[in-house]
Short mmCIF file of C-alpha atoms and ligand atoms in Angstrom, two decimals:
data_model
loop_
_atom_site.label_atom_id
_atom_site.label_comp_id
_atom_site.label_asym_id
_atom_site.label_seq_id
_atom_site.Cartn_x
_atom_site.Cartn_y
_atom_site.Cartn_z
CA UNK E 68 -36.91 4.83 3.89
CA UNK E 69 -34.45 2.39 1.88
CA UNK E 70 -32.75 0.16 3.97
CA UNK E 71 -28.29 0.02 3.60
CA UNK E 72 -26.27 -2.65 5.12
CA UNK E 73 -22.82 -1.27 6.03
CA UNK E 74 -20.29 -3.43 6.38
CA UNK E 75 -19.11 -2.46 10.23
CA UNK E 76 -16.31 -2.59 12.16
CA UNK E 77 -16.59 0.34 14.64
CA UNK E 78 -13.61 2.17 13.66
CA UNK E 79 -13.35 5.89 12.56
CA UNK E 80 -14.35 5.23 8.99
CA UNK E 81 -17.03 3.07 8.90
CA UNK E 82 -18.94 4.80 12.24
CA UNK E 83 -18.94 8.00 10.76
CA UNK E 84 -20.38 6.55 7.76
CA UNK E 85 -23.69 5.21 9.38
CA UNK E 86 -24.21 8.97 10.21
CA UNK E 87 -22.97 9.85 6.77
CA UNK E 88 -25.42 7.64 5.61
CA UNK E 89 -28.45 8.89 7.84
CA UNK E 90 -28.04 12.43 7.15
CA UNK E 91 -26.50 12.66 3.81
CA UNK E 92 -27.80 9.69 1.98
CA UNK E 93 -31.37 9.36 3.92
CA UNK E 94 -31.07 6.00 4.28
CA UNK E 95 -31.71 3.41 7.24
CA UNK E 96 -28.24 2.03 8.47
CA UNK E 97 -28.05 -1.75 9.17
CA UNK E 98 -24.85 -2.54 10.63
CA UNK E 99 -23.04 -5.84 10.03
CA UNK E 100 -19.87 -7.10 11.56
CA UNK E 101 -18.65 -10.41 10.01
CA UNK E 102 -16.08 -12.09 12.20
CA UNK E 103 -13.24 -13.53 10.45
CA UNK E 104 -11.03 -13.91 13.66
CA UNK E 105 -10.19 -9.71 14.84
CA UNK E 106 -10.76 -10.67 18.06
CA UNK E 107 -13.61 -10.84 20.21
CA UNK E 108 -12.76 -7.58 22.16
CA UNK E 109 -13.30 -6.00 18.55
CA UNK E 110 -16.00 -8.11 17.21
CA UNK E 111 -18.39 -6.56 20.70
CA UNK E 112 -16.74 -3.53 20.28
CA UNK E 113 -18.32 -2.90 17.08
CA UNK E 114 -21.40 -4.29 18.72
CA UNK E 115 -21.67 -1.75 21.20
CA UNK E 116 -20.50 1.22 18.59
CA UNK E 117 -23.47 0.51 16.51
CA UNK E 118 -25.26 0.87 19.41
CA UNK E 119 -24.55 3.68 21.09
CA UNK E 120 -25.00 5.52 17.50
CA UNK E 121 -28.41 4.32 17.88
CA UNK E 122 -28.71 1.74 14.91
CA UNK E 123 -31.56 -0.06 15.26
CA UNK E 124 -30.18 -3.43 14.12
CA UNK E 125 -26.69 -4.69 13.85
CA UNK E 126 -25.53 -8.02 13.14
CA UNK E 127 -22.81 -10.12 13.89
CA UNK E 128 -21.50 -13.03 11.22
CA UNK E 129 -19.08 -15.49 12.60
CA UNK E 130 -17.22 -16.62 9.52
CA UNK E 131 -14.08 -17.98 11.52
CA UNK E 132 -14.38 -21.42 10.32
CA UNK E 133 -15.70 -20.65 6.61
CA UNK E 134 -12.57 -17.71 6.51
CA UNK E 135 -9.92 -21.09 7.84
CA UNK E 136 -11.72 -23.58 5.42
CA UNK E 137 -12.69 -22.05 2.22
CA UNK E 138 -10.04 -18.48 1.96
CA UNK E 139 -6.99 -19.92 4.16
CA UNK E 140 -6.64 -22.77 2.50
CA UNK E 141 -6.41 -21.44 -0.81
CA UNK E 142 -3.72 -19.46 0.33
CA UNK E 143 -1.64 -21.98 2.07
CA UNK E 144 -1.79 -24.66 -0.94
CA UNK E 145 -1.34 -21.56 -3.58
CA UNK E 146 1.62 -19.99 -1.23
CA UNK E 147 -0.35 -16.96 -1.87
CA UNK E 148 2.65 -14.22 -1.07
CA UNK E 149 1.98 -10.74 -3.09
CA UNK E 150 5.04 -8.95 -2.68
CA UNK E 151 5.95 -10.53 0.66
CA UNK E 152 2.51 -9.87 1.92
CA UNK E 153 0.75 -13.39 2.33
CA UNK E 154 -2.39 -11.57 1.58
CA UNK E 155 -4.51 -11.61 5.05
CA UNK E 156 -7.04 -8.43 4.39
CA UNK E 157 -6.91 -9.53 0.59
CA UNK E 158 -8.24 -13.12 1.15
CA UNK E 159 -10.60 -11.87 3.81
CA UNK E 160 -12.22 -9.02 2.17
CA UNK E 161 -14.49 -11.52 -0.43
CA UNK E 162 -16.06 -13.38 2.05
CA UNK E 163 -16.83 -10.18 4.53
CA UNK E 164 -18.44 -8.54 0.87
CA UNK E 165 -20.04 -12.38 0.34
CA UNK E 166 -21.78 -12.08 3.68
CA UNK E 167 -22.67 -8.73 3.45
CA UNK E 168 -25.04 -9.57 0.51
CA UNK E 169 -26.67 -12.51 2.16
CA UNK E 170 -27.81 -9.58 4.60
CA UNK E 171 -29.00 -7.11 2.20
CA UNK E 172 -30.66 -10.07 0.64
CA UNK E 173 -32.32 -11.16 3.83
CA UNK E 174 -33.25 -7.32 4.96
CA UNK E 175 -34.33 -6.63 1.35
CA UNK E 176 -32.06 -3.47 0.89
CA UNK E 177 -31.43 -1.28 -1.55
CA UNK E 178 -27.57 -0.73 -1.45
CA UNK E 179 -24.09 -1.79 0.56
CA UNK E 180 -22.23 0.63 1.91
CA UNK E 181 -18.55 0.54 2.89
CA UNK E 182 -16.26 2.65 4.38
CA UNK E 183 -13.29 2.19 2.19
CA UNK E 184 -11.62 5.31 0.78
CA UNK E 185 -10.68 6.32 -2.62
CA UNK E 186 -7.05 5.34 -2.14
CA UNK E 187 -6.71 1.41 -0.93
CA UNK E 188 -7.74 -1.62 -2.46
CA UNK E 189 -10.06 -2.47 -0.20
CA UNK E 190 -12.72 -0.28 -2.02
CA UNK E 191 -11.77 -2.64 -5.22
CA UNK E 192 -12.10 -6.43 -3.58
CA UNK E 193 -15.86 -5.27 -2.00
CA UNK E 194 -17.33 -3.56 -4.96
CA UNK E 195 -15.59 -6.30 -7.14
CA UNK E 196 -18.00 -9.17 -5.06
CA UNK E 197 -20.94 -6.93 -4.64
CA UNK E 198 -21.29 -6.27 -8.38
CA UNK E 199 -20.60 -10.00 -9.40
CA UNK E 200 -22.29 -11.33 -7.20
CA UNK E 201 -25.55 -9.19 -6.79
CA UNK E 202 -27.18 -5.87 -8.07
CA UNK E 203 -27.21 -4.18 -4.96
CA UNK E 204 -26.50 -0.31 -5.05
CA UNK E 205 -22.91 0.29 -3.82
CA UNK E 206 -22.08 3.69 -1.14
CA UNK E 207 -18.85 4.87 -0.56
CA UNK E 208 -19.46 8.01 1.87
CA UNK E 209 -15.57 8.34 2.67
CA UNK E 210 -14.72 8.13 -1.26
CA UNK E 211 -17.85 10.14 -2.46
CA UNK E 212 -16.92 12.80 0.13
CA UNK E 213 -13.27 12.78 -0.28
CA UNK E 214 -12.87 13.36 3.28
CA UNK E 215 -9.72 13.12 4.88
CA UNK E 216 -8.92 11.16 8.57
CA UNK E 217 -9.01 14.90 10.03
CA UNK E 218 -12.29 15.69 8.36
CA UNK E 219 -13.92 12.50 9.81
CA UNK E 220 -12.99 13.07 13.14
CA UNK E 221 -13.98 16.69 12.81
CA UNK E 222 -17.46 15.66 11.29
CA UNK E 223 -17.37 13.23 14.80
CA UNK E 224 -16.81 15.70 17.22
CA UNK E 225 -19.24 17.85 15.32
CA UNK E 226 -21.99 15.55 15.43
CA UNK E 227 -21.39 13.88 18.94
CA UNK E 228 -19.72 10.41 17.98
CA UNK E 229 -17.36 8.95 20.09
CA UNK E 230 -14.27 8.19 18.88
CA UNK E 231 -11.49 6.13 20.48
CA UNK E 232 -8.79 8.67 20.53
CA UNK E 233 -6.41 6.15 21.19
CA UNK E 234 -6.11 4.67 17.75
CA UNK E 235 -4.21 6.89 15.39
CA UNK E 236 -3.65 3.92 12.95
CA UNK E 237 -5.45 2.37 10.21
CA UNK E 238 -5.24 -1.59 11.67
CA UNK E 239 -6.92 -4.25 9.99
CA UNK E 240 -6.98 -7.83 11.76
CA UNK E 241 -8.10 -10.88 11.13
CA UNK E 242 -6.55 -14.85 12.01
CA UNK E 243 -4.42 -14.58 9.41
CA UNK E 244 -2.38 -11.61 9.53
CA UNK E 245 -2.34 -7.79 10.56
CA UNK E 246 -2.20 -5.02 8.77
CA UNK E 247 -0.95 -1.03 10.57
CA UNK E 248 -1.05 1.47 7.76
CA UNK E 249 -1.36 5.04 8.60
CA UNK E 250 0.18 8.32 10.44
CA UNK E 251 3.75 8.09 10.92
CA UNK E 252 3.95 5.13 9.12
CA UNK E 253 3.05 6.71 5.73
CA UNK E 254 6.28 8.64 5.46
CA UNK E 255 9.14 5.79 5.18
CA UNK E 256 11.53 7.77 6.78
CA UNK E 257 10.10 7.10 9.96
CA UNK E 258 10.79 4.43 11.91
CA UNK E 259 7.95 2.59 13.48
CA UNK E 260 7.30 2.62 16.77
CA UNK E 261 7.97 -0.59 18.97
CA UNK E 262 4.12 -0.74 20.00
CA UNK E 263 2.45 -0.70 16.89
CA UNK E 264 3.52 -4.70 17.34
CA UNK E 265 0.82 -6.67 18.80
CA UNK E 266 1.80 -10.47 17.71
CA UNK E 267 5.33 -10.39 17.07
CA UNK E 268 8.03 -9.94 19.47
CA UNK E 269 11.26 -7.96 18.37
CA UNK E 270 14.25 -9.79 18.00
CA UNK E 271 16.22 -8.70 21.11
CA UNK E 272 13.07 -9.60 23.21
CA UNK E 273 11.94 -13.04 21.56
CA UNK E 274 12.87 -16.12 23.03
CA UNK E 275 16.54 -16.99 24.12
CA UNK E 276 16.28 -20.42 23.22
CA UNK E 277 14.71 -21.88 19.84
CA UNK E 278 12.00 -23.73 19.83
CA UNK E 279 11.35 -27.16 17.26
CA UNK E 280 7.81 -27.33 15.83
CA UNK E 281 6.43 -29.92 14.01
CA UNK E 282 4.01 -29.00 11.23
CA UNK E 283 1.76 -31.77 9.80
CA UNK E 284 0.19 -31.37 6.59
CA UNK E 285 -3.01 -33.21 4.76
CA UNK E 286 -3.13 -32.47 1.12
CA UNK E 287 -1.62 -29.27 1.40
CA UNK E 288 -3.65 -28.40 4.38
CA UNK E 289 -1.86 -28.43 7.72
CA UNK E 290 -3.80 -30.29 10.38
CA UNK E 291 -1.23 -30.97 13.45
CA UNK E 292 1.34 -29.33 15.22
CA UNK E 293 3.56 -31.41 17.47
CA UNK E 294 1.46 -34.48 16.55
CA UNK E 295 -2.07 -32.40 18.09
CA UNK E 296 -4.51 -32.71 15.51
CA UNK E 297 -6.50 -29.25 15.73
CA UNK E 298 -8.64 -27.17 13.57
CA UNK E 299 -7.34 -25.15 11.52
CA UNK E 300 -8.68 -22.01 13.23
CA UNK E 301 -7.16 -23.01 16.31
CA UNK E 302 -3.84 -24.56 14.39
CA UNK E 303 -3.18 -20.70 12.95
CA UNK E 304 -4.00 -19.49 16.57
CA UNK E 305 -1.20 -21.50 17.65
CA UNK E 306 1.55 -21.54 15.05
CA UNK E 307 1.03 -16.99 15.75
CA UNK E 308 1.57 -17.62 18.86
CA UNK E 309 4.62 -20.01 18.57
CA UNK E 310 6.09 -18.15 15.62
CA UNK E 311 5.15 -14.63 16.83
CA UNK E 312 7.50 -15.13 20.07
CA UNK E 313 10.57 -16.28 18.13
CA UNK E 314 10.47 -13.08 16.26
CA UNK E 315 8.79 -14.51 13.27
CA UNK E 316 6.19 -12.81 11.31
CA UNK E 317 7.04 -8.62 10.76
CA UNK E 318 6.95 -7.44 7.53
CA UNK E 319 8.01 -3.49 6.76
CA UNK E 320 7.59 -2.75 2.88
CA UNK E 321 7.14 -0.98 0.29
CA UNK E 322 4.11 -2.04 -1.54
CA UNK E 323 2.62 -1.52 -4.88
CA UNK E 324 -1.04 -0.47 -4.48
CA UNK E 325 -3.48 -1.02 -7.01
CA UNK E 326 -3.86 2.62 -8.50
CA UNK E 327 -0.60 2.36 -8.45
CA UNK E 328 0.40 4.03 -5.57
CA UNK E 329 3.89 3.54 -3.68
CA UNK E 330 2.88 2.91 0.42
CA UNK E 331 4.26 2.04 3.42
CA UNK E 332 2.73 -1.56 4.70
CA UNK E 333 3.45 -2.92 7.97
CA UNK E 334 2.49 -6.49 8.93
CA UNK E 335 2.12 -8.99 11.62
CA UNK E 336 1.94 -12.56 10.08
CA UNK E 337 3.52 -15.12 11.84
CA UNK E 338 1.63 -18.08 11.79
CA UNK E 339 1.06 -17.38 8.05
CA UNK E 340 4.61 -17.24 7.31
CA UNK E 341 5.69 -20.44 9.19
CA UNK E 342 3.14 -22.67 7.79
CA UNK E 343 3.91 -21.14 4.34
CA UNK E 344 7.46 -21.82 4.71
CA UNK E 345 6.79 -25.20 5.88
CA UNK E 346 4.48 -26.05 3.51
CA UNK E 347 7.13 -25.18 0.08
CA UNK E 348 9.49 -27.58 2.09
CA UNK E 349 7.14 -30.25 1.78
CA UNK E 350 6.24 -29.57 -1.64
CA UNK E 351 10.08 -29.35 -2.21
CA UNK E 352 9.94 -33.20 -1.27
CA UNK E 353 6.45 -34.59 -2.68
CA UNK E 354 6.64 -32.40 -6.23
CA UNK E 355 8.58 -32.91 -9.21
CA UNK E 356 11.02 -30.44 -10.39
CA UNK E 357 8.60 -29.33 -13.71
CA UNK E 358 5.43 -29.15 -10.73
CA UNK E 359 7.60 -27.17 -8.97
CA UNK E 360 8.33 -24.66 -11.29
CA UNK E 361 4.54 -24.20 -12.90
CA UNK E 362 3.28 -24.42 -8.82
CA UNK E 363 5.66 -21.01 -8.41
CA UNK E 364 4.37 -19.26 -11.59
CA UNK E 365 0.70 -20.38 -10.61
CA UNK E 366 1.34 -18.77 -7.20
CA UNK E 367 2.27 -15.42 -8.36
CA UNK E 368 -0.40 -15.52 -10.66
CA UNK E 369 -2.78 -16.31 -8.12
CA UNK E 370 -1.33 -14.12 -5.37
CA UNK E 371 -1.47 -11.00 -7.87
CA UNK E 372 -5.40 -12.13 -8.67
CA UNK E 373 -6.37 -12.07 -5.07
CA UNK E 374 -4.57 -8.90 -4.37
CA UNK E 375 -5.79 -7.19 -7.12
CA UNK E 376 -9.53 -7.35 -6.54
CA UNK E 377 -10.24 -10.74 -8.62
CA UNK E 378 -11.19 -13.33 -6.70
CA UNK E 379 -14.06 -13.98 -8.49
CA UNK E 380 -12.16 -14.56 -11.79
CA UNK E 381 -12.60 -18.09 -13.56
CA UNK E 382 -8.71 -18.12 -13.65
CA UNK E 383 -9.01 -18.68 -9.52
CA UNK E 384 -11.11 -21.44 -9.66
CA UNK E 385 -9.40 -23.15 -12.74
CA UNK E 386 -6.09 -22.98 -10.34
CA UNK E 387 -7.75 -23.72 -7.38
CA UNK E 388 -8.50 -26.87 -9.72
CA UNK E 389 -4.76 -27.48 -10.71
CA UNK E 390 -3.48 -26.72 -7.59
CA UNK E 391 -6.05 -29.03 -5.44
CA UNK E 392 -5.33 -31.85 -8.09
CA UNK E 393 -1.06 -31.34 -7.37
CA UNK E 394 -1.50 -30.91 -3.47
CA UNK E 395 -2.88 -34.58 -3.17
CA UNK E 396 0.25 -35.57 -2.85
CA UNK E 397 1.41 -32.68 0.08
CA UNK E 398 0.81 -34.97 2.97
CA UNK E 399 3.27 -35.42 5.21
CA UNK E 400 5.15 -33.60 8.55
CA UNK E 401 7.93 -30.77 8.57
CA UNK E 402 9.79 -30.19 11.63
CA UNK E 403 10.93 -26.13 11.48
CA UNK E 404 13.41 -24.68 13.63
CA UNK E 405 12.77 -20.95 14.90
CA UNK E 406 14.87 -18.56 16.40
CA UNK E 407 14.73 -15.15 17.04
CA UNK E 408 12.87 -13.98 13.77
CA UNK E 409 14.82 -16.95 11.53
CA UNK E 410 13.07 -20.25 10.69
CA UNK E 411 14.68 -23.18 9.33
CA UNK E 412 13.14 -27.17 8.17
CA UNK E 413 15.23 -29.35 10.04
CA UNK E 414 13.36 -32.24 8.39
CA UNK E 415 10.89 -33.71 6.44
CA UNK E 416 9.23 -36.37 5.86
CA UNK E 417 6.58 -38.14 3.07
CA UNK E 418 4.68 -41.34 2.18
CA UNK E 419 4.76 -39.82 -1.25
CA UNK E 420 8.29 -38.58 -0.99
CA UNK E 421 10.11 -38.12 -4.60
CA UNK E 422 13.41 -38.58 -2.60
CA UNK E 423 15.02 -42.13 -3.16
CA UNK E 424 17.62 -42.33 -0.28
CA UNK E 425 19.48 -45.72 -2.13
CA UNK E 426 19.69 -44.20 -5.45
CA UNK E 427 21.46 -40.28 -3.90
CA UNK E 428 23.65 -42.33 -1.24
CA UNK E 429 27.22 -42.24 -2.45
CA UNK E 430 27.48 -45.81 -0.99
CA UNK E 431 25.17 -47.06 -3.43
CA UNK E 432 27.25 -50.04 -5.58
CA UNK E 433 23.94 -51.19 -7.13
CA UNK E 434 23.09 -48.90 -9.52
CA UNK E 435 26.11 -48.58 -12.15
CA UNK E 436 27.72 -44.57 -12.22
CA UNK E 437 29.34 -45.73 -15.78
CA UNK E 438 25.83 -45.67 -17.09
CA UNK E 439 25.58 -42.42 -16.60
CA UNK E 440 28.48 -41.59 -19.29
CA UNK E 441 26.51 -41.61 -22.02
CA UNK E 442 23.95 -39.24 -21.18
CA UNK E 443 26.85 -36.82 -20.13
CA UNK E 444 28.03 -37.17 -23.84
CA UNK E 445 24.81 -35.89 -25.33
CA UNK E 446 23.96 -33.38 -22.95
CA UNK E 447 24.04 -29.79 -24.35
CA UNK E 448 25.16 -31.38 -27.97
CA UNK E 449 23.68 -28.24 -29.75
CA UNK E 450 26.15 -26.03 -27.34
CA UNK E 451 29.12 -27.92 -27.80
CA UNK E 452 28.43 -28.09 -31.77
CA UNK E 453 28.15 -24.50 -31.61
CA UNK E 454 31.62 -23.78 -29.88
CA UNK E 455 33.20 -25.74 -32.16
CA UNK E 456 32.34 -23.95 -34.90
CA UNK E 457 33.53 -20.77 -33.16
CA UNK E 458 36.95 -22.64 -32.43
N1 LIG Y 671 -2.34 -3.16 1.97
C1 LIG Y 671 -3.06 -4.30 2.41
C2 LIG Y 671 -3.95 -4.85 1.33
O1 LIG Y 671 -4.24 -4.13 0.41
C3 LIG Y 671 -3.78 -4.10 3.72
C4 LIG Y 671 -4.90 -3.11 3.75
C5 LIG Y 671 -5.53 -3.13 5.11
N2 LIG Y 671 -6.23 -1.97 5.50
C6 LIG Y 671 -6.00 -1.25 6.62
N3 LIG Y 671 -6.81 -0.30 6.91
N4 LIG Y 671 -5.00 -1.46 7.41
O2 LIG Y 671 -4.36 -5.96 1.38
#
């Protein structure tokens, strides 16, 4: 029998697929769960899924640090933001397809299998790796079946799988962010449910007092909050946990899917959005005023290429090249001020700060004003000869 590796994370799609996969595709389900910070609770849970549906070999990939090193980063130097979003299943979803072929490679399989349906764009940032990267067969049972969420806990109950009835939303998690999509959330005229909130506390219940944090940053990279050097796995834990209780860090759109698609997205991403915001007011000190401006086009750019399934574009890593070369410079601390979902920099500081305090002071006597006069004459000479004429 051909060998699959599914990529596995115990939830309603991807464990009916391994039956899917048994009985409609004839094929020999390898399970893989690559850990790019969901939690350990979920990380075993898939674990013990896979095994209670009787697969006879699942792994487990922790990719925590490589996810924080080699994805995060990109992200936090690029201020990758798509629509609000900063992009937390989008950045992840490479690496978990990356891994996934170093399995099927290892286990010799014929194809990869995912659980993605026909609607998301998760289906387009897997298959997008797989077929770059490797020439792996790709299954989609969910897609290929068109099954609904009601179908596949139908075909479930029908075939004996447990399913945690518990979870009626679609929740994807990793250190970076969290995603809800799904049931009452799809129709925007609902609103959502305190409890759907995991990270984030609500406004009326976040902390009564604001808190100061101090954000240090190493070419673009924060390294050290409140002067504690950590990793950065353990920096993001932090700044969610900081940010999440002042409110920080929901997001409640309306997002533009790749098909095109109109849907309801609900986020957790608090650490993400303070370091973010920290980071541009840094860059606001360090970078010119022309860096600035291409570093904002770049980021859309780069946020849209990541979204949309294209990671492995040379445009990425000719950015990444840009971007890497400007953020030499982003070195420096940012002290934030958060209260009650607001944050605020309260200040900032640089060795390679652009900001001359003698030459802005108004008590400055050194450095003549007249001179200024003459480039006040010139400026906008083309304008001014232009409204003359119309006088
Ligand atoms: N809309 C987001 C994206 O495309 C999140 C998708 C996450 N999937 C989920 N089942 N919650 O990146």
């Amino acid at each position: 029998m051909d060998k699959v590796i599914l990529a596995f994370s115990g939830g309603l799609d991807t464990t009916v697929c391994v039956k899917l996969l048994e009985e409609e595709y004839n094929l020999e389900v390898i399970t893989a769960c690559v850990d790019v910070g969901q939690g350990q609770e979920e990380v075993e849970k898939a674990e013990k899924v896979a095994k209670n549906l009787g697969v006879k070999q699942h792994y487990t990939i922790d990719a925590k640090d490589e996810f924080a090193n080699e994805y995060i980063t990109k992200g936090i130097k690029a201020n990758a933001v798509y629509e609000g979003y900063p992009l937390s299943t989008a950045l992840a979803r490479p690496l978990i397809a990356m891994k996934i072929i170093e399995i099927a490679e290892k286990e010799n399989a014929k194809a990869i299998a995912h659980g993605c349906t026909g609607k998301g764009n998760d289906q387009f940032r897997f298959e997008a790796v797989i077929r770059s990267m490797s020439d792996f067969d790709i299954v989609a049972p969910i897609r290929d079946l068109n099954l609904t969420r009601t179908e596949e806990q139908d075909y479930a109950k029908k075939h004996g799988i447990p399913i945690s009835s518990d979870k009626i939303y679609s929740i994807d998690e990793n250190i970076w962010g969290r995603s809800i999509e799904g049931d009452l959330l799809e129709n925007p005229e609902n609103e959502p449910p305190e409890d759907i909130y995991a990270w984030t506390a609500s406004a009326e219940d976040a902390k009564h007092h604001p808190t100061k944090i101090a954000i240090e940053f190493d070419e673009g990279v924060p390294i050290a909050i409140d002067g504690k050097i950590m990793p950065l796995i353990e920096l993001i834990e932090e700044a969610n946990r900081i940010a999440g209780e002042n409110g920080i860090g929901r997001i409640d759109t309306i997002e533009n899917r790749m098909i095109g698609l109109k849907s309801r997205e609900i986020y957790e991403v608090p650490g993400a959005l303070l370091i973010i915001r920290a980071h541009q007011a840094l860059e606001e000190l360090v970078l010119t005023k022309d860096e600035l401006l291409f570093a904002e086009y770049m980021s859309t750019k780069y946020s849209d290429l990541i979204y949309t399934a294209l990671w492995q574009e040379p445009l990425r890593e000719d950015m990444d090249q840009a971007i890497d070369n400007m953020q030499g410079r982003v070195t420096g601390k940012v002290v934030m001020k958060l209260f009650k979902g607001s944050m605020l920099p309260l200040a900032r500081e640089s060795d390679y700060s652009l900001h001359d305090i003698e030459l802005i002071s108004f008590e400055d006597k050194e450095n003549d004003q007249k001179e200024i006069e003459g480039m006040i004459k010139y400026h906008g000479l083309q304008a001014a000869i232009y409204q003359k004429l119309n006088r």
